[in-house]
Amino acid sequence: MSGVADADARLVWSAVAEPADEEASWLVGRLGHADALAWARAADDDPVAATVALAADPREADRVLRAVGRWRPRLAAADPDALRERAARIGARPLTAGEPGWPAALDDLGWSAPHALWVRGDADLAACWPRSVAVVGSRASTAYGEHIAAEVAAVAADAGLAVVSGGAYGIDAAAHRGALATGGVTVAVLAGGVDRLYPAGNATLLARVIAAGAVVSEQPPGFAPQRQRFLSRNRLIAAAGATVVVEAAHRSGALSTARHAAELHRTVAAVPGPLTSAASVGCLRLIRNHEAELLASPADVLELALPVGEAPAPGDAPRTGLDFRSREERQAYGAIPRRGAPAGAVAIAAGLTAEEARTALAGLAGRGLAAVAGGVWTRADGDQPA
């Protein structure tokens, strides 16, 4: 039996095995995290004894023994205290199953549940993940798609739902901005360590996500985002209470999120788009094949994600409390920091051009939602971001 604590072993496995590593998951399921770690370390020195220890299932034992070769380079360097120290240097913390704050919704993933989470931000994941909606879609989004994603996220966040997405360009970024614009909670699930806010062009946005919610990863700081890790992290996003696909091309990572959500028996909805738009092909296919409900309006998200009895009656308009006349206004409003900022800084934070930001800020000022003094813009209604 291993003397390593279960939580420590979970952290080590998060550094040793790639996400959704089938052999690691089988071994952990058979022995538990701590004893599985002891077995993997011993197997390197005595493969015969290791095989005997798993003799009840020789076929799986052979597969797992071969997997030790890919775990070996990471095993020696995976020290739980060093991993915690690395995280602490960037203000991150580890979280494992059974600890306060662990989102039990991820346990629904079964064998592919993450060994641990690494978190930057103060959001209570245990509380917000069950009351959440994933808003996902194409990086190569259209203006229409970004507008709808922001509206869906804003309606959800204003109703107390956490908005979960992947922090990427396009639909993901629009969803995070929509949630931030209403002062809501949003969570970005990254494909690499939380020390690397990727993509770099969204670093400012992701810093705001940390302030208002959290960025999370199933791998420790120091791990780079890689193609396979993007696909793997989609299953964590899909564990949200419901998933809305806003735009998706014929081959899109957002479609894998939808598939994972369906396997988890979560509600999936898709936004219809023009038949001539390549960005809508995936959504239209989901609807045609009855793999997703049709999202007819942003307000529909409340019926999908809120518990029975809390969702508004059909036809009721959701209350946003803010009079935004355009996507640019919503983004500009959400980008104004607590102490205010010049228009140029707001434009960068909101992902707008300088002209778009100026026009949006002027519109906000005209309706009493923003004010400018000495070239510094602030929110004029007292609703300052945390």
PDB file of N, CA, C and O in Angstrom, residues 45-100:
ATOM      1  N   ASP A  45      10.835  -0.668 -12.135  1.00  0.00           N
ATOM      2  CA  ASP A  45      11.951  -1.467 -11.621  1.00  0.00           C
ATOM      3  C   ASP A  45      11.687  -2.965 -11.708  1.00  0.00           C
ATOM      4  O   ASP A  45      12.620  -3.755 -11.888  1.00  0.00           O
ATOM      5  N   ASP A  46      10.444  -3.375 -11.566  1.00  0.00           N
ATOM      6  CA  ASP A  46      10.116  -4.801 -11.538  1.00  0.00           C
ATOM      7  C   ASP A  46       8.827  -5.061 -12.312  1.00  0.00           C
ATOM      8  O   ASP A  46       7.753  -5.256 -11.729  1.00  0.00           O
ATOM      9  N   PRO A  47       8.908  -5.091 -13.641  1.00  0.00           N
ATOM     10  CA  PRO A  47       7.695  -5.275 -14.444  1.00  0.00           C
ATOM     11  C   PRO A  47       7.025  -6.629 -14.221  1.00  0.00           C
ATOM     12  O   PRO A  47       5.808  -6.744 -14.371  1.00  0.00           O
ATOM     13  N   VAL A  48       7.794  -7.637 -13.862  1.00  0.00           N
ATOM     14  CA  VAL A  48       7.199  -8.954 -13.639  1.00  0.00           C
ATOM     15  C   VAL A  48       6.268  -8.915 -12.435  1.00  0.00           C
ATOM     16  O   VAL A  48       5.118  -9.376 -12.487  1.00  0.00           O
ATOM     17  N   ALA A  49       6.759  -8.364 -11.328  1.00  0.00           N
ATOM     18  CA  ALA A  49       5.924  -8.249 -10.132  1.00  0.00           C
ATOM     19  C   ALA A  49       4.714  -7.365 -10.394  1.00  0.00           C
ATOM     20  O   ALA A  49       3.615  -7.618  -9.888  1.00  0.00           O
ATOM     21  N   ALA A  50       4.909  -6.306 -11.195  1.00  0.00           N
ATOM     22  CA  ALA A  50       3.794  -5.416 -11.514  1.00  0.00           C
ATOM     23  C   ALA A  50       2.719  -6.149 -12.300  1.00  0.00           C
ATOM     24  O   ALA A  50       1.520  -5.963 -12.071  1.00  0.00           O
ATOM     25  N   THR A  51       3.144  -7.016 -13.225  1.00  0.00           N
ATOM     26  CA  THR A  51       2.186  -7.782 -14.011  1.00  0.00           C
ATOM     27  C   THR A  51       1.415  -8.757 -13.130  1.00  0.00           C
ATOM     28  O   THR A  51       0.194  -8.913 -13.262  1.00  0.00           O
ATOM     29  N   VAL A  52       2.128  -9.397 -12.202  1.00  0.00           N
ATOM     30  CA  VAL A  52       1.479 -10.335 -11.286  1.00  0.00           C
ATOM     31  C   VAL A  52       0.430  -9.622 -10.437  1.00  0.00           C
ATOM     32  O   VAL A  52      -0.644 -10.155 -10.159  1.00  0.00           O
ATOM     33  N   ALA A  53       0.733  -8.368 -10.040  1.00  0.00           N
ATOM     34  CA  ALA A  53      -0.198  -7.612  -9.196  1.00  0.00           C
ATOM     35  C   ALA A  53      -1.519  -7.340  -9.897  1.00  0.00           C
ATOM     36  O   ALA A  53      -2.545  -7.148  -9.245  1.00  0.00           O
ATOM     37  N   LEU A  54      -1.484  -7.345 -11.218  1.00  0.00           N
ATOM     38  CA  LEU A  54      -2.715  -7.101 -11.987  1.00  0.00           C
ATOM     39  C   LEU A  54      -3.137  -8.341 -12.763  1.00  0.00           C
ATOM     40  O   LEU A  54      -3.826  -8.239 -13.780  1.00  0.00           O
ATOM     41  N   ALA A  55      -2.743  -9.497 -12.277  1.00  0.00           N
ATOM     42  CA  ALA A  55      -2.937 -10.739 -13.024  1.00  0.00           C
ATOM     43  C   ALA A  55      -4.395 -11.067 -13.261  1.00  0.00           C
ATOM     44  O   ALA A  55      -4.720 -11.848 -14.163  1.00  0.00           O
ATOM     45  N   ALA A  56      -5.288 -10.507 -12.484  1.00  0.00           N
ATOM     46  CA  ALA A  56      -6.713 -10.814 -12.660  1.00  0.00           C
ATOM     47  C   ALA A  56      -7.225 -10.374 -14.028  1.00  0.00           C
ATOM     48  O   ALA A  56      -8.239 -10.886 -14.510  1.00  0.00           O
ATOM     49  N   ASP A  57      -6.540  -9.433 -14.640  1.00  0.00           N
ATOM     50  CA  ASP A  57      -6.943  -8.952 -15.970  1.00  0.00           C
ATOM     51  C   ASP A  57      -5.682  -8.780 -16.805  1.00  0.00           C
ATOM     52  O   ASP A  57      -5.181  -7.670 -16.991  1.00  0.00           O
ATOM     53  N   PRO A  58      -5.117  -9.881 -17.307  1.00  0.00           N
ATOM     54  CA  PRO A  58      -3.818  -9.816 -17.985  1.00  0.00           C
ATOM     55  C   PRO A  58      -3.794  -8.926 -19.222  1.00  0.00           C
ATOM     56  O   PRO A  58      -2.786  -8.284 -19.506  1.00  0.00           O
ATOM     57  N   ARG A  59      -4.900  -8.866 -19.972  1.00  0.00           N
ATOM     58  CA  ARG A  59      -4.899  -8.025 -21.172  1.00  0.00           C
ATOM     59  C   ARG A  59      -4.739  -6.561 -20.806  1.00  0.00           C
ATOM     60  O   ARG A  59      -3.922  -5.843 -21.391  1.00  0.00           O
ATOM     61  N   GLU A  60      -5.505  -6.093 -19.816  1.00  0.00           N
ATOM     62  CA  GLU A  60      -5.371  -4.709 -19.374  1.00  0.00           C
ATOM     63  C   GLU A  60      -4.009  -4.478 -18.721  1.00  0.00           C
ATOM     64  O   GLU A  60      -3.413  -3.425 -18.857  1.00  0.00           O
ATOM     65  N   ALA A  61      -3.518  -5.468 -17.982  1.00  0.00           N
ATOM     66  CA  ALA A  61      -2.217  -5.331 -17.330  1.00  0.00           C
ATOM     67  C   ALA A  61      -1.126  -5.083 -18.358  1.00  0.00           C
ATOM     68  O   ALA A  61      -0.234  -4.248 -18.142  1.00  0.00           O
ATOM     69  N   ASP A  62      -1.176  -5.781 -19.489  1.00  0.00           N
ATOM     70  CA  ASP A  62      -0.178  -5.572 -20.537  1.00  0.00           C
ATOM     71  C   ASP A  62      -0.254  -4.159 -21.093  1.00  0.00           C
ATOM     72  O   ASP A  62       0.768  -3.506 -21.328  1.00  0.00           O
ATOM     73  N   ARG A  63      -1.473  -3.689 -21.318  1.00  0.00           N
ATOM     74  CA  ARG A  63      -1.647  -2.328 -21.847  1.00  0.00           C
ATOM     75  C   ARG A  63      -1.098  -1.286 -20.872  1.00  0.00           C
ATOM     76  O   ARG A  63      -0.410  -0.351 -21.253  1.00  0.00           O
ATOM     77  N   VAL A  64      -1.421  -1.458 -19.593  1.00  0.00           N
ATOM     78  CA  VAL A  64      -0.987  -0.498 -18.589  1.00  0.00           C
ATOM     79  C   VAL A  64       0.521  -0.543 -18.427  1.00  0.00           C
ATOM     80  O   VAL A  64       1.176   0.494 -18.254  1.00  0.00           O
ATOM     81  N   LEU A  65       1.102  -1.750 -18.493  1.00  0.00           N
ATOM     82  CA  LEU A  65       2.546  -1.871 -18.358  1.00  0.00           C
ATOM     83  C   LEU A  65       3.252  -1.140 -19.502  1.00  0.00           C
ATOM     84  O   LEU A  65       4.281  -0.483 -19.294  1.00  0.00           O
ATOM     85  N   ARG A  66       2.685  -1.228 -20.706  1.00  0.00           N
ATOM     86  CA  ARG A  66       3.269  -0.488 -21.830  1.00  0.00           C
ATOM     87  C   ARG A  66       3.137   1.018 -21.620  1.00  0.00           C
ATOM     88  O   ARG A  66       3.996   1.797 -22.052  1.00  0.00           O
ATOM     89  N   ALA A  67       2.060   1.438 -20.967  1.00  0.00           N
ATOM     90  CA  ALA A  67       1.844   2.873 -20.735  1.00  0.00           C
ATOM     91  C   ALA A  67       2.870   3.461 -19.780  1.00  0.00           C
ATOM     92  O   ALA A  67       3.114   4.675 -19.803  1.00  0.00           O
ATOM     93  N   VAL A  68       3.468   2.630 -18.943  1.00  0.00           N
ATOM     94  CA  VAL A  68       4.479   3.141 -18.001  1.00  0.00           C
ATOM     95  C   VAL A  68       5.592   3.852 -18.758  1.00  0.00           C
ATOM     96  O   VAL A  68       6.165   4.832 -18.272  1.00  0.00           O
ATOM     97  N   GLY A  69       5.871   3.390 -19.969  1.00  0.00           N
ATOM     98  CA  GLY A  69       6.924   4.021 -20.755  1.00  0.00           C
ATOM     99  C   GLY A  69       6.658   5.483 -21.047  1.00  0.00           C
ATOM    100  O   GLY A  69       7.593   6.295 -21.103  1.00  0.00           O
ATOM    101  N   ARG A  70       5.392   5.837 -21.230  1.00  0.00           N
ATOM    102  CA  ARG A  70       5.096   7.245 -21.508  1.00  0.00           C
ATOM    103  C   ARG A  70       4.936   8.052 -20.224  1.00  0.00           C
ATOM    104  O   ARG A  70       5.034   9.277 -20.236  1.00  0.00           O
ATOM    105  N   TRP A  71       4.669   7.388 -19.111  1.00  0.00           N
ATOM    106  CA  TRP A  71       4.578   8.101 -17.831  1.00  0.00           C
ATOM    107  C   TRP A  71       5.950   8.329 -17.204  1.00  0.00           C
ATOM    108  O   TRP A  71       6.152   9.277 -16.455  1.00  0.00           O
ATOM    109  N   ARG A  72       6.887   7.426 -17.509  1.00  0.00           N
ATOM    110  CA  ARG A  72       8.195   7.429 -16.845  1.00  0.00           C
ATOM    111  C   ARG A  72       8.892   8.789 -16.851  1.00  0.00           C
ATOM    112  O   ARG A  72       9.381   9.235 -15.808  1.00  0.00           O
ATOM    113  N   PRO A  73       8.972   9.491 -17.991  1.00  0.00           N
ATOM    114  CA  PRO A  73       9.721  10.760 -17.988  1.00  0.00           C
ATOM    115  C   PRO A  73       9.149  11.813 -17.037  1.00  0.00           C
ATOM    116  O   PRO A  73       9.882  12.698 -16.596  1.00  0.00           O
ATOM    117  N   ARG A  74       7.854  11.721 -16.736  1.00  0.00           N
ATOM    118  CA  ARG A  74       7.226  12.724 -15.873  1.00  0.00           C
ATOM    119  C   ARG A  74       7.180  12.311 -14.398  1.00  0.00           C
ATOM    120  O   ARG A  74       7.024  13.163 -13.528  1.00  0.00           O
ATOM    121  N   LEU A  75       7.289  11.013 -14.137  1.00  0.00           N
ATOM    122  CA  LEU A  75       7.115  10.528 -12.781  1.00  0.00           C
ATOM    123  C   LEU A  75       8.135  11.120 -11.809  1.00  0.00           C
ATOM    124  O   LEU A  75       7.793  11.544 -10.706  1.00  0.00           O
ATOM    125  N   ALA A  76       9.393  11.153 -12.240  1.00  0.00           N
ATOM    126  CA  ALA A  76      10.448  11.598 -11.327  1.00  0.00           C
ATOM    127  C   ALA A  76      10.288  13.065 -10.942  1.00  0.00           C
ATOM    128  O   ALA A  76      10.614  13.463  -9.822  1.00  0.00           O
ATOM    129  N   ALA A  77       9.769  13.873 -11.882  1.00  0.00           N
ATOM    130  CA  ALA A  77       9.679  15.314 -11.628  1.00  0.00           C
ATOM    131  C   ALA A  77       8.349  15.728 -11.014  1.00  0.00           C
ATOM    132  O   ALA A  77       8.174  16.897 -10.655  1.00  0.00           O
ATOM    133  N   ALA A  78       7.414  14.803 -10.886  1.00  0.00           N
ATOM    134  CA  ALA A  78       6.067  15.155 -10.425  1.00  0.00           C
ATOM    135  C   ALA A  78       5.998  15.065  -8.902  1.00  0.00           C
ATOM    136  O   ALA A  78       5.544  14.060  -8.345  1.00  0.00           O
ATOM    137  N   ASP A  79       6.443  16.103  -8.233  1.00  0.00           N
ATOM    138  CA  ASP A  79       6.383  16.174  -6.777  1.00  0.00           C
ATOM    139  C   ASP A  79       5.209  17.064  -6.379  1.00  0.00           C
ATOM    140  O   ASP A  79       5.117  18.215  -6.835  1.00  0.00           O
ATOM    141  N   PRO A  80       4.295  16.589  -5.536  1.00  0.00           N
ATOM    142  CA  PRO A  80       3.093  17.380  -5.226  1.00  0.00           C
ATOM    143  C   PRO A  80       3.399  18.720  -4.573  1.00  0.00           C
ATOM    144  O   PRO A  80       2.730  19.715  -4.865  1.00  0.00           O
ATOM    145  N   ASP A  81       4.386  18.769  -3.702  1.00  0.00           N
ATOM    146  CA  ASP A  81       4.723  20.042  -3.056  1.00  0.00           C
ATOM    147  C   ASP A  81       5.288  21.034  -4.065  1.00  0.00           C
ATOM    148  O   ASP A  81       4.970  22.238  -4.018  1.00  0.00           O
ATOM    149  N   ALA A  82       6.109  20.533  -4.987  1.00  0.00           N
ATOM    150  CA  ALA A  82       6.662  21.415  -6.024  1.00  0.00           C
ATOM    151  C   ALA A  82       5.552  21.911  -6.945  1.00  0.00           C
ATOM    152  O   ALA A  82       5.568  23.073  -7.380  1.00  0.00           O
ATOM    153  N   LEU A  83       4.582  21.043  -7.241  1.00  0.00           N
ATOM    154  CA  LEU A  83       3.461  21.456  -8.084  1.00  0.00           C
ATOM    155  C   LEU A  83       2.629  22.538  -7.396  1.00  0.00           C
ATOM    156  O   LEU A  83       2.229  23.524  -8.030  1.00  0.00           O
ATOM    157  N   ARG A  84       2.389  22.364  -6.098  1.00  0.00           N
ATOM    158  CA  ARG A  84       1.638  23.381  -5.345  1.00  0.00           C
ATOM    159  C   ARG A  84       2.405  24.704  -5.309  1.00  0.00           C
ATOM    160  O   ARG A  84       1.809  25.783  -5.446  1.00  0.00           O
ATOM    161  N   GLU A  85       3.705  24.625  -5.116  1.00  0.00           N
ATOM    162  CA  GLU A  85       4.513  25.849  -5.044  1.00  0.00           C
ATOM    163  C   GLU A  85       4.499  26.582  -6.385  1.00  0.00           C
ATOM    164  O   GLU A  85       4.384  27.801  -6.442  1.00  0.00           O
ATOM    165  N   ARG A  86       4.592  25.813  -7.464  1.00  0.00           N
ATOM    166  CA  ARG A  86       4.555  26.415  -8.801  1.00  0.00           C
ATOM    167  C   ARG A  86       3.224  27.136  -9.017  1.00  0.00           C
ATOM    168  O   ARG A  86       3.173  28.230  -9.582  1.00  0.00           O
ATOM    169  N   ALA A  87       2.143  26.517  -8.562  1.00  0.00           N
ATOM    170  CA  ALA A  87       0.824  27.138  -8.708  1.00  0.00           C
ATOM    171  C   ALA A  87       0.704  28.383  -7.843  1.00  0.00           C
ATOM    172  O   ALA A  87       0.167  29.409  -8.277  1.00  0.00           O
ATOM    173  N   ALA A  88       1.195  28.304  -6.615  1.00  0.00           N
ATOM    174  CA  ALA A  88       1.072  29.435  -5.693  1.00  0.00           C
ATOM    175  C   ALA A  88       1.783  30.674  -6.224  1.00  0.00           C
ATOM    176  O   ALA A  88       1.357  31.800  -5.955  1.00  0.00           O
ATOM    177  N   ARG A  89       2.844  30.463  -6.977  1.00  0.00           N
ATOM    178  CA  ARG A  89       3.599  31.618  -7.496  1.00  0.00           C
ATOM    179  C   ARG A  89       2.764  32.462  -8.447  1.00  0.00           C
ATOM    180  O   ARG A  89       3.061  33.643  -8.652  1.00  0.00           O
ATOM    181  N   ILE A  90       1.748  31.884  -9.062  1.00  0.00           N
ATOM    182  CA  ILE A  90       0.900  32.651  -9.982  1.00  0.00           C
ATOM    183  C   ILE A  90      -0.498  32.859  -9.406  1.00  0.00           C
ATOM    184  O   ILE A  90      -1.418  33.237 -10.128  1.00  0.00           O
ATOM    185  N   GLY A  91      -0.652  32.590  -8.116  1.00  0.00           N
ATOM    186  CA  GLY A  91      -1.950  32.789  -7.489  1.00  0.00           C
ATOM    187  C   GLY A  91      -2.962  31.724  -7.820  1.00  0.00           C
ATOM    188  O   GLY A  91      -4.171  31.973  -7.759  1.00  0.00           O
ATOM    189  N   ALA A  92      -2.493  30.526  -8.159  1.00  0.00           N
ATOM    190  CA  ALA A  92      -3.397  29.414  -8.475  1.00  0.00           C
ATOM    191  C   ALA A  92      -3.427  28.426  -7.320  1.00  0.00           C
ATOM    192  O   ALA A  92      -2.571  28.443  -6.438  1.00  0.00           O
ATOM    193  N   ARG A  93      -4.411  27.555  -7.360  1.00  0.00           N
ATOM    194  CA  ARG A  93      -4.549  26.544  -6.309  1.00  0.00           C
ATOM    195  C   ARG A  93      -5.017  25.243  -6.942  1.00  0.00           C
ATOM    196  O   ARG A  93      -5.757  25.244  -7.936  1.00  0.00           O
ATOM    197  N   PRO A  94      -4.603  24.107  -6.346  1.00  0.00           N
ATOM    198  CA  PRO A  94      -5.117  22.825  -6.831  1.00  0.00           C
ATOM    199  C   PRO A  94      -6.419  22.471  -6.128  1.00  0.00           C
ATOM    200  O   PRO A  94      -6.700  22.934  -5.018  1.00  0.00           O
ATOM    201  N   LEU A  95      -7.200  21.642  -6.780  1.00  0.00           N
ATOM    202  CA  LEU A  95      -8.481  21.217  -6.227  1.00  0.00           C
ATOM    203  C   LEU A  95      -8.680  19.765  -6.622  1.00  0.00           C
ATOM    204  O   LEU A  95      -8.511  19.398  -7.800  1.00  0.00           O
ATOM    205  N   THR A  96      -9.013  18.910  -5.648  1.00  0.00           N
ATOM    206  CA  THR A  96      -9.231  17.497  -5.940  1.00  0.00           C
ATOM    207  C   THR A  96     -10.578  17.042  -5.401  1.00  0.00           C
ATOM    208  O   THR A  96     -11.166  17.696  -4.538  1.00  0.00           O
ATOM    209  N   ALA A  97     -11.055  15.926  -5.932  1.00  0.00           N
ATOM    210  CA  ALA A  97     -12.362  15.393  -5.524  1.00  0.00           C
ATOM    211  C   ALA A  97     -12.397  15.164  -4.021  1.00  0.00           C
ATOM    212  O   ALA A  97     -11.437  14.679  -3.424  1.00  0.00           O
ATOM    213  N   GLY A  98     -13.505  15.539  -3.416  1.00  0.00           N
ATOM    214  CA  GLY A  98     -13.669  15.392  -1.980  1.00  0.00           C
ATOM    215  C   GLY A  98     -13.320  16.637  -1.197  1.00  0.00           C
ATOM    216  O   GLY A  98     -13.694  16.767  -0.030  1.00  0.00           O
ATOM    217  N   GLU A  99     -12.612  17.567  -1.834  1.00  0.00           N
ATOM    218  CA  GLU A  99     -12.268  18.820  -1.165  1.00  0.00           C
ATOM    219  C   GLU A  99     -13.386  19.835  -1.366  1.00  0.00           C
ATOM    220  O   GLU A  99     -14.113  19.792  -2.366  1.00  0.00           O
ATOM    221  N   PRO A 100     -13.531  20.784  -0.420  1.00  0.00           N
ATOM    222  CA  PRO A 100     -14.535  21.846  -0.604  1.00  0.00           C
ATOM    223  C   PRO A 100     -14.265  22.606  -1.904  1.00  0.00           C
ATOM    224  O   PRO A 100     -13.121  22.975  -2.193  1.00  0.00           O
TER     225      PRO A 100
END
